[in-house]
XYZ file of C-alpha atoms in Angstrom:
173
model
C 231.853 101.898 69.592
C 233.846 103.674 72.652
C 236.818 103.955 70.393
C 235.039 105.660 67.744
C 233.643 108.205 70.422
C 236.913 108.714 72.113
C 238.524 109.167 68.529
C 235.827 111.592 67.429
C 236.201 113.755 70.549
C 240.010 113.657 70.000
C 239.613 115.103 66.789
C 237.358 117.766 67.699
C 239.315 118.915 70.458
C 242.720 118.865 68.378
C 240.746 121.005 65.697
C 239.711 123.541 68.319
C 243.159 123.797 69.654
C 245.039 124.241 66.186
C 242.086 126.774 65.187
C 242.820 129.002 68.217
C 246.708 128.571 67.783
C 246.391 129.690 64.196
C 244.154 132.846 65.090
C 246.535 133.988 67.820
C 249.518 133.574 65.133
C 247.393 135.692 62.691
C 246.733 138.376 65.290
C 250.422 138.697 66.184
C 252.041 138.554 62.942
C 250.755 140.920 60.283
C 251.507 140.422 56.658
C 253.424 143.585 55.379
C 251.264 145.808 53.325
C 252.217 148.345 50.742
C 251.752 151.552 52.541
C 252.417 155.082 51.317
C 256.143 154.534 51.899
C 256.063 152.365 48.869
C 255.602 155.051 46.117
C 255.943 152.654 43.213
C 256.468 155.383 40.588
C 259.399 156.606 42.747
C 260.943 153.082 42.500
C 260.348 152.869 38.978
C 262.207 156.134 38.361
C 265.131 155.217 40.362
C 265.322 151.660 38.618
C 265.372 153.421 35.304
C 267.745 156.098 35.838
C 270.251 153.859 37.507
C 273.057 152.215 35.835
C 273.207 148.595 34.992
C 276.760 148.340 36.680
C 278.026 145.766 34.656
C 279.511 145.556 31.173
C 278.198 142.663 28.972
C 278.021 141.742 25.377
C 274.821 140.330 24.050
C 274.630 137.826 21.194
C 272.156 139.462 19.137
C 272.524 140.956 15.245
C 275.233 143.404 15.481
C 276.544 142.331 18.573
C 274.992 144.725 21.070
C 277.384 145.940 23.888
C 276.248 147.149 27.303
C 278.549 149.456 29.107
C 278.547 149.462 33.108
C 277.424 153.246 32.805
C 274.295 152.344 30.655
C 271.087 152.983 32.433
C 268.692 150.511 33.075
C 265.982 152.341 30.974
C 268.186 152.408 28.173
C 268.849 148.631 28.343
C 265.111 147.881 28.526
C 264.509 150.233 25.430
C 267.021 148.443 23.690
C 265.845 145.082 24.543
C 262.222 146.092 23.613
C 263.612 147.324 20.197
C 265.514 144.090 19.377
C 262.745 141.795 20.643
C 260.186 143.701 18.346
C 262.611 143.293 15.305
C 262.643 139.470 15.786
C 265.930 138.885 18.252
C 265.900 136.074 20.711
C 264.766 136.565 24.446
C 267.414 134.114 25.418
C 270.123 136.976 24.369
C 268.920 139.161 27.237
C 268.508 136.430 30.147
C 271.679 137.775 31.895
C 270.876 141.435 31.720
C 267.303 140.765 32.912
C 268.514 138.774 35.863
C 270.751 141.707 36.596
C 267.803 143.906 36.217
C 265.822 141.776 38.542
C 268.689 141.973 41.356
C 268.947 145.771 41.111
C 265.006 146.117 41.293
C 265.084 143.837 44.162
C 267.703 145.907 46.004
C 265.859 149.169 45.454
C 262.540 147.786 46.769
C 264.014 146.071 49.820
C 263.208 142.763 51.542
C 259.579 143.419 52.239
C 258.164 143.644 48.875
C 258.821 141.366 45.352
C 259.429 143.279 42.106
C 258.173 142.496 38.811
C 259.434 144.293 35.895
C 257.475 144.017 32.399
C 257.774 145.433 28.932
C 254.625 145.770 27.463
C 253.928 146.548 23.591
C 250.848 148.631 22.241
C 249.080 146.545 19.904
C 245.514 147.481 18.612
C 244.930 149.589 21.715
C 245.755 146.866 24.316
C 249.079 146.035 25.706
C 250.847 142.765 25.098
C 253.581 141.474 27.287
C 256.919 141.393 25.482
C 259.270 140.773 28.513
C 258.395 139.634 31.985
C 261.446 140.094 34.430
C 260.348 138.190 37.492
C 260.940 135.200 39.533
C 257.178 134.207 39.387
C 254.062 135.800 38.519
C 252.544 138.223 41.063
C 250.604 136.188 43.749
C 249.147 138.895 46.057
C 246.240 140.963 45.559
C 247.691 143.761 47.455
C 250.124 145.020 44.926
C 250.927 148.333 43.099
C 252.130 149.238 39.857
C 253.657 152.270 38.091
C 254.443 152.670 34.247
C 256.643 154.566 31.872
C 256.311 154.848 28.231
C 259.543 153.987 26.322
C 260.896 156.083 23.571
C 259.344 154.963 20.517
C 260.629 154.324 16.971
C 257.804 154.812 14.608
C 254.565 153.078 15.411
C 255.880 150.845 18.115
C 254.903 152.034 21.416
C 256.347 150.117 24.501
C 255.850 150.707 28.369
C 258.057 149.637 31.106
C 255.755 148.579 34.354
C 256.867 148.064 37.575
C 254.802 146.069 39.981
C 255.553 145.705 43.662
C 253.803 143.083 45.977
C 254.286 142.045 49.670
C 256.975 139.444 49.954
C 255.552 136.033 51.314
C 257.198 134.812 54.367
C 259.190 132.225 52.790
C 260.705 134.969 50.314
C 262.139 137.170 53.306
C 266.047 137.183 53.118
C 268.437 137.424 55.843
C 265.780 137.921 58.705
């Protein structure tokens, strides 16, 4: 019986110490929040106007060629049009990886970018492309969007979502 009481007291004391240590840690380390410095619409504008920076040939019908000076916005518009016309999303994987790298460099190390292309269908927006490493996990995120030039009735929108990076996601710190 003495061993059970001793063990219970040891577990209680350990729990209290761990709880206090965790609370002290939470008080010292603040999770970065998206403040006014993160104007997502400005980030989106810079992303869409920036050049892709690398030439590539995409394996789609008609063999689409991307020049290094082509803007990210033009690339996303071409991708949206091609996907809505039945092309495979696999053909754009390399370009999307490059766009995610560019978005990450613009946003910086403290935030995680998500770039989505949405298609308007029956007054709702359906995801066509989700360029991201993982879906957003934080409730503290901000978004901005821009309507792509449309051919006919096909309306598409580029949405940029920024969320604070979690500690394991910090790079080079």
